Amino acid sequence: MGMSVLRQQRSTEAARDDARLRDELAYGDEAAFTDLHERFAPLVYTIAARITRDGRAAEDVTQEVFLAIWQRPLDYEPERGSLRGWLAMMAHRRAVDLVRREEAHRRRALDGALYAGAVSRGDPVGDQVSDSDAAERLGAALKALPAHLSRAITMAYLEGRTYREVAAELGVPEGTAKSRMREGLRRLGLTLRDQR
């Protein structure tokens, strides 16, 4: 028997096994779910960790992927590809979505702080200051913050680093890094507002 015939047989058997597993999940078979999780959780976690660069976020993505397949196993269509490939695709999409949401949240927080300080009151002609003026005011406001707050904000919002990266660079727990960013943004907003 040639190698291509063996590969084709293995592929056909794997597809049948994937379809069987999906059908068992559709009937709420917990043993099938345990089998699925044991076989594929390391793959899903690894993909998520590479994208998010954050162990906790990768765990969240892994849980989301397996919850989704438990709730909607028939979303997987064996005729369109392997279960492994489908789970890898789900992990990739969800991890990318999580990173995008986190980046958008950071941008909104910084934009909110800038907006709070950059909008002038009662001036219908110049409702906002120019971009260069806003940048100068932001720079001055950042310098006025305590160094530990300014550094956390700069790393996260201006350099685009994740919470985990900020925490590692500062040598503090992730929760502390997040607290510094929140406090820094709060003070930054107050400083910019006072400059109006």
PDB file of C-alpha atoms in Angstrom:
ATOM      1  CA  MET A   1       0.000   0.000   0.000  1.00  0.00           C
ATOM      2  CA  GLY A   2       1.418   3.396  -1.006  1.00  0.00           C
ATOM      3  CA  MET A   3       1.950   6.333   1.334  1.00  0.00           C
ATOM      4  CA  SER A   4      -0.717   8.438  -0.365  1.00  0.00           C
ATOM      5  CA  VAL A   5      -3.306   5.678   0.153  1.00  0.00           C
ATOM      6  CA  LEU A   6      -2.374   5.429   3.848  1.00  0.00           C
ATOM      7  CA  ARG A   7      -2.611   9.211   4.245  1.00  0.00           C
ATOM      8  CA  GLN A   8      -5.997   9.232   2.561  1.00  0.00           C
ATOM      9  CA  GLN A   9      -7.254   6.436   4.842  1.00  0.00           C
ATOM     10  CA  ARG A  10      -6.000   8.280   7.934  1.00  0.00           C
ATOM     11  CA  SER A  11      -7.599  11.489   6.717  1.00  0.00           C
ATOM     12  CA  THR A  12     -10.911   9.722   6.116  1.00  0.00           C
ATOM     13  CA  GLU A  13     -10.756   8.063   9.552  1.00  0.00           C
ATOM     14  CA  ALA A  14      -9.924  11.386  11.223  1.00  0.00           C
ATOM     15  CA  ALA A  15     -12.857  13.065   9.457  1.00  0.00           C
ATOM     16  CA  ARG A  16     -15.195  10.290  10.652  1.00  0.00           C
ATOM     17  CA  ASP A  17     -13.807  10.610  14.178  1.00  0.00           C
ATOM     18  CA  ASP A  18     -14.311  14.404  14.076  1.00  0.00           C
ATOM     19  CA  ALA A  19     -17.900  13.967  12.850  1.00  0.00           C
ATOM     20  CA  ARG A  20     -18.591  11.332  15.527  1.00  0.00           C
ATOM     21  CA  LEU A  21     -17.188  13.606  18.226  1.00  0.00           C
ATOM     22  CA  ARG A  22     -19.300  16.513  16.993  1.00  0.00           C
ATOM     23  CA  ASP A  23     -22.431  14.331  16.998  1.00  0.00           C
ATOM     24  CA  GLU A  24     -21.723  13.138  20.535  1.00  0.00           C
ATOM     25  CA  LEU A  25     -21.301  16.741  21.646  1.00  0.00           C
ATOM     26  CA  ALA A  26     -24.614  17.616  20.013  1.00  0.00           C
ATOM     27  CA  TYR A  27     -26.233  15.018  22.310  1.00  0.00           C
ATOM     28  CA  GLY A  28     -24.564  16.573  25.346  1.00  0.00           C
ATOM     29  CA  ASP A  29     -22.025  13.780  25.878  1.00  0.00           C
ATOM     30  CA  GLU A  30     -19.709  15.072  28.615  1.00  0.00           C
ATOM     31  CA  ALA A  31     -17.157  12.308  27.997  1.00  0.00           C
ATOM     32  CA  ALA A  32     -16.891  13.459  24.376  1.00  0.00           C
ATOM     33  CA  PHE A  33     -16.333  17.017  25.587  1.00  0.00           C
ATOM     34  CA  THR A  34     -13.621  15.843  27.980  1.00  0.00           C
ATOM     35  CA  ASP A  35     -11.962  13.957  25.107  1.00  0.00           C
ATOM     36  CA  LEU A  36     -12.174  17.034  22.882  1.00  0.00           C
ATOM     37  CA  HIS A  37     -10.737  19.271  25.586  1.00  0.00           C
ATOM     38  CA  GLU A  38      -7.862  16.913  26.402  1.00  0.00           C
ATOM     39  CA  ARG A  39      -6.952  16.554  22.725  1.00  0.00           C
ATOM     40  CA  PHE A  40      -7.188  20.162  21.637  1.00  0.00           C
ATOM     41  CA  ALA A  41      -6.899  22.522  24.638  1.00  0.00           C
ATOM     42  CA  PRO A  42      -3.093  22.732  24.345  1.00  0.00           C
ATOM     43  CA  LEU A  43      -3.396  23.714  20.665  1.00  0.00           C
ATOM     44  CA  VAL A  44      -6.064  26.350  21.348  1.00  0.00           C
ATOM     45  CA  TYR A  45      -4.134  27.780  24.302  1.00  0.00           C
ATOM     46  CA  THR A  46      -0.858  27.934  22.356  1.00  0.00           C
ATOM     47  CA  ILE A  47      -2.449  29.814  19.462  1.00  0.00           C
ATOM     48  CA  ALA A  48      -4.174  32.239  21.829  1.00  0.00           C
ATOM     49  CA  ALA A  49      -1.000  32.795  23.858  1.00  0.00           C
ATOM     50  CA  ARG A  50       1.045  33.583  20.749  1.00  0.00           C
ATOM     51  CA  ILE A  51      -1.459  36.210  19.673  1.00  0.00           C
ATOM     52  CA  THR A  52      -2.341  37.774  23.031  1.00  0.00           C
ATOM     53  CA  ARG A  53       1.095  37.354  24.645  1.00  0.00           C
ATOM     54  CA  ASP A  54      -0.806  37.007  27.895  1.00  0.00           C
ATOM     55  CA  GLY A  55      -1.394  33.735  29.763  1.00  0.00           C
ATOM     56  CA  ARG A  56      -4.619  34.884  31.395  1.00  0.00           C
ATOM     57  CA  ALA A  57      -6.019  36.164  28.122  1.00  0.00           C
ATOM     58  CA  ALA A  58      -5.044  32.886  26.439  1.00  0.00           C
ATOM     59  CA  GLU A  59      -6.905  30.985  29.167  1.00  0.00           C
ATOM     60  CA  ASP A  60      -9.967  33.176  28.578  1.00  0.00           C
ATOM     61  CA  VAL A  61      -9.829  32.545  24.836  1.00  0.00           C
ATOM     62  CA  THR A  62      -9.455  28.800  25.422  1.00  0.00           C
ATOM     63  CA  GLN A  63     -12.511  28.791  27.681  1.00  0.00           C
ATOM     64  CA  GLU A  64     -14.508  30.804  25.141  1.00  0.00           C
ATOM     65  CA  VAL A  65     -13.626  28.408  22.311  1.00  0.00           C
ATOM     66  CA  PHE A  66     -14.611  25.298  24.263  1.00  0.00           C
ATOM     67  CA  LEU A  67     -17.751  26.921  25.626  1.00  0.00           C
ATOM     68  CA  ALA A  68     -18.760  27.828  22.072  1.00  0.00           C
ATOM     69  CA  ILE A  69     -18.314  24.285  20.796  1.00  0.00           C
ATOM     70  CA  TRP A  70     -20.171  22.875  23.801  1.00  0.00           C
ATOM     71  CA  GLN A  71     -23.078  25.244  23.210  1.00  0.00           C
ATOM     72  CA  ARG A  72     -23.099  24.967  19.399  1.00  0.00           C
ATOM     73  CA  PRO A  73     -21.306  21.784  18.284  1.00  0.00           C
ATOM     74  CA  LEU A  74     -23.172  21.701  14.983  1.00  0.00           C
ATOM     75  CA  ASP A  75     -21.384  24.885  13.912  1.00  0.00           C
ATOM     76  CA  TYR A  76     -18.494  22.582  13.069  1.00  0.00           C
ATOM     77  CA  GLU A  77     -18.967  21.076   9.602  1.00  0.00           C
ATOM     78  CA  PRO A  78     -16.618  18.083   9.056  1.00  0.00           C
ATOM     79  CA  GLU A  79     -16.965  18.280   5.284  1.00  0.00           C
ATOM     80  CA  ARG A  80     -15.317  21.735   5.354  1.00  0.00           C
ATOM     81  CA  GLY A  81     -12.182  20.665   7.209  1.00  0.00           C
ATOM     82  CA  SER A  82     -10.723  19.000  10.267  1.00  0.00           C
ATOM     83  CA  LEU A  83     -11.880  19.656  13.800  1.00  0.00           C
ATOM     84  CA  ARG A  84      -8.299  20.604  14.666  1.00  0.00           C
ATOM     85  CA  GLY A  85      -8.252  23.229  11.909  1.00  0.00           C
ATOM     86  CA  TRP A  86     -11.650  24.592  12.902  1.00  0.00           C
ATOM     87  CA  LEU A  87     -10.651  24.932  16.562  1.00  0.00           C
ATOM     88  CA  ALA A  88      -7.374  26.585  15.536  1.00  0.00           C
ATOM     89  CA  MET A  89      -9.304  29.073  13.404  1.00  0.00           C
ATOM     90  CA  MET A  90     -11.722  29.817  16.270  1.00  0.00           C
ATOM     91  CA  ALA A  91      -8.815  30.335  18.677  1.00  0.00           C
ATOM     92  CA  HIS A  92      -7.093  32.670  16.232  1.00  0.00           C
ATOM     93  CA  ARG A  93     -10.210  34.754  15.584  1.00  0.00           C
ATOM     94  CA  ARG A  94     -11.163  35.068  19.228  1.00  0.00           C
ATOM     95  CA  ALA A  95      -7.613  35.956  20.292  1.00  0.00           C
ATOM     96  CA  VAL A  96      -7.345  38.628  17.599  1.00  0.00           C
ATOM     97  CA  ASP A  97     -10.752  40.000  18.634  1.00  0.00           C
ATOM     98  CA  LEU A  98      -9.633  40.144  22.264  1.00  0.00           C
ATOM     99  CA  VAL A  99      -6.433  42.013  21.375  1.00  0.00           C
ATOM    100  CA  ARG A 100      -8.392  44.465  19.218  1.00  0.00           C
ATOM    101  CA  ARG A 101     -10.934  45.067  21.990  1.00  0.00           C
ATOM    102  CA  GLU A 102      -8.136  45.691  24.490  1.00  0.00           C
ATOM    103  CA  GLU A 103      -6.380  48.112  22.134  1.00  0.00           C
ATOM    104  CA  ALA A 104      -9.645  49.936  21.426  1.00  0.00           C
ATOM    105  CA  HIS A 105     -10.312  50.208  25.161  1.00  0.00           C
ATOM    106  CA  ARG A 106      -6.875  51.746  25.744  1.00  0.00           C
ATOM    107  CA  ARG A 107      -7.359  54.208  22.879  1.00  0.00           C
ATOM    108  CA  ARG A 108     -10.807  55.216  24.155  1.00  0.00           C
ATOM    109  CA  ALA A 109      -9.435  55.782  27.646  1.00  0.00           C
ATOM    110  CA  LEU A 110      -6.635  57.987  26.325  1.00  0.00           C
ATOM    111  CA  ASP A 111      -8.975  59.782  23.919  1.00  0.00           C
ATOM    112  CA  GLY A 112     -11.339  60.422  26.833  1.00  0.00           C
ATOM    113  CA  ALA A 113      -8.547  61.965  28.867  1.00  0.00           C
ATOM    114  CA  LEU A 114      -7.441  64.071  25.911  1.00  0.00           C
ATOM    115  CA  TYR A 115     -10.997  65.116  25.112  1.00  0.00           C
ATOM    116  CA  ALA A 116     -11.685  66.119  28.694  1.00  0.00           C
ATOM    117  CA  GLY A 117      -8.729  68.473  28.601  1.00  0.00           C
ATOM    118  CA  ALA A 118      -8.768  69.554  24.972  1.00  0.00           C
ATOM    119  CA  VAL A 119     -12.330  70.757  24.547  1.00  0.00           C
ATOM    120  CA  SER A 120     -12.647  74.426  25.326  1.00  0.00           C
ATOM    121  CA  ARG A 121     -15.737  75.767  27.061  1.00  0.00           C
ATOM    122  CA  GLY A 122     -18.063  78.227  25.415  1.00  0.00           C
ATOM    123  CA  ASP A 123     -15.978  78.760  22.294  1.00  0.00           C
ATOM    124  CA  PRO A 124     -18.186  77.784  19.339  1.00  0.00           C
ATOM    125  CA  VAL A 125     -15.506  78.733  16.793  1.00  0.00           C
ATOM    126  CA  GLY A 126     -12.749  76.644  18.303  1.00  0.00           C
ATOM    127  CA  ASP A 127     -14.425  73.751  20.068  1.00  0.00           C
ATOM    128  CA  GLN A 128     -11.169  71.849  20.048  1.00  0.00           C
ATOM    129  CA  VAL A 129      -7.577  72.895  20.219  1.00  0.00           C
ATOM    130  CA  SER A 130      -5.243  71.980  17.399  1.00  0.00           C
ATOM    131  CA  ASP A 131      -3.593  68.565  17.355  1.00  0.00           C
ATOM    132  CA  SER A 132      -0.153  70.031  18.029  1.00  0.00           C
ATOM    133  CA  ASP A 133      -1.469  72.056  20.966  1.00  0.00           C
ATOM    134  CA  ALA A 134      -3.207  68.964  22.350  1.00  0.00           C
ATOM    135  CA  ALA A 135       0.004  66.955  21.972  1.00  0.00           C
ATOM    136  CA  GLU A 136       1.977  69.652  23.811  1.00  0.00           C
ATOM    137  CA  ARG A 137      -0.589  69.770  26.589  1.00  0.00           C
ATOM    138  CA  LEU A 138      -0.595  65.988  26.848  1.00  0.00           C
ATOM    139  CA  GLY A 139       3.205  65.919  27.056  1.00  0.00           C
ATOM    140  CA  ALA A 140       3.211  68.551  29.785  1.00  0.00           C
ATOM    141  CA  ALA A 141       0.447  66.757  31.686  1.00  0.00           C
ATOM    142  CA  LEU A 142       2.335  63.449  31.470  1.00  0.00           C
ATOM    143  CA  LYS A 143       5.482  65.111  32.843  1.00  0.00           C
ATOM    144  CA  ALA A 144       3.455  66.527  35.740  1.00  0.00           C
ATOM    145  CA  LEU A 145       2.363  63.029  36.807  1.00  0.00           C
ATOM    146  CA  PRO A 146       4.414  60.959  39.249  1.00  0.00           C
ATOM    147  CA  ALA A 147       6.982  58.938  37.293  1.00  0.00           C
ATOM    148  CA  HIS A 148       5.405  55.540  38.049  1.00  0.00           C
ATOM    149  CA  LEU A 149       2.029  56.675  36.651  1.00  0.00           C
ATOM    150  CA  SER A 150       3.482  58.511  33.672  1.00  0.00           C
ATOM    151  CA  ARG A 151       5.617  55.523  32.679  1.00  0.00           C
ATOM    152  CA  ALA A 152       2.683  53.085  32.888  1.00  0.00           C
ATOM    153  CA  ILE A 153       0.493  55.325  30.704  1.00  0.00           C
ATOM    154  CA  THR A 154       3.252  55.992  28.197  1.00  0.00           C
ATOM    155  CA  MET A 155       4.016  52.288  27.806  1.00  0.00           C
ATOM    156  CA  ALA A 156       0.393  51.203  27.459  1.00  0.00           C
ATOM    157  CA  TYR A 157      -1.227  54.010  25.531  1.00  0.00           C
ATOM    158  CA  LEU A 158       1.555  55.588  23.532  1.00  0.00           C
ATOM    159  CA  GLU A 159       3.820  52.579  22.961  1.00  0.00           C
ATOM    160  CA  GLY A 160       0.920  50.125  22.544  1.00  0.00           C
ATOM    161  CA  ARG A 161       2.112  47.584  25.096  1.00  0.00           C
ATOM    162  CA  THR A 162      -0.228  45.092  26.767  1.00  0.00           C
ATOM    163  CA  TYR A 163      -1.006  45.193  30.485  1.00  0.00           C
ATOM    164  CA  ARG A 164       1.197  42.144  30.932  1.00  0.00           C
ATOM    165  CA  GLU A 165       4.121  43.773  29.136  1.00  0.00           C
ATOM    166  CA  VAL A 166       3.751  46.940  31.218  1.00  0.00           C
ATOM    167  CA  ALA A 167       3.675  44.899  34.425  1.00  0.00           C
ATOM    168  CA  ALA A 168       6.756  42.902  33.419  1.00  0.00           C
ATOM    169  CA  GLU A 169       8.706  46.015  32.431  1.00  0.00           C
ATOM    170  CA  LEU A 170       7.814  47.791  35.676  1.00  0.00           C
ATOM    171  CA  GLY A 171       8.393  44.675  37.787  1.00  0.00           C
ATOM    172  CA  VAL A 172       4.934  44.803  39.357  1.00  0.00           C
ATOM    173  CA  PRO A 173       1.876  42.507  39.304  1.00  0.00           C
ATOM    174  CA  GLU A 174      -0.519  43.004  36.392  1.00  0.00           C
ATOM    175  CA  GLY A 175      -3.231  44.342  38.712  1.00  0.00           C
ATOM    176  CA  THR A 176      -0.846  47.003  40.009  1.00  0.00           C
ATOM    177  CA  ALA A 177       0.032  48.030  36.459  1.00  0.00           C
ATOM    178  CA  LYS A 178      -3.679  48.361  35.614  1.00  0.00           C
ATOM    179  CA  SER A 179      -4.292  50.407  38.768  1.00  0.00           C
ATOM    180  CA  ARG A 180      -1.437  52.740  37.866  1.00  0.00           C
ATOM    181  CA  MET A 181      -2.862  53.231  34.395  1.00  0.00           C
ATOM    182  CA  ARG A 182      -6.343  53.965  35.739  1.00  0.00           C
ATOM    183  CA  GLU A 183      -5.023  56.400  38.340  1.00  0.00           C
ATOM    184  CA  GLY A 184      -2.713  58.006  35.795  1.00  0.00           C
ATOM    185  CA  LEU A 185      -5.569  58.491  33.324  1.00  0.00           C
ATOM    186  CA  ARG A 186      -7.765  59.953  36.055  1.00  0.00           C
ATOM    187  CA  ARG A 187      -5.082  62.459  37.060  1.00  0.00           C
ATOM    188  CA  LEU A 188      -4.229  63.159  33.433  1.00  0.00           C
ATOM    189  CA  GLY A 189      -7.865  64.015  32.715  1.00  0.00           C
ATOM    190  CA  LEU A 190      -8.008  66.344  35.724  1.00  0.00           C
ATOM    191  CA  THR A 191      -4.758  68.067  34.740  1.00  0.00           C
ATOM    192  CA  LEU A 192      -5.877  68.585  31.159  1.00  0.00           C
ATOM    193  CA  ARG A 193      -9.273  69.843  32.308  1.00  0.00           C
ATOM    194  CA  ASP A 194      -7.599  72.348  34.649  1.00  0.00           C
ATOM    195  CA  GLN A 195      -5.449  73.676  31.780  1.00  0.00           C
ATOM    196  CA  ARG A 196      -8.495  74.940  29.890  1.00  0.00           C
TER     197      ARG A 196
END
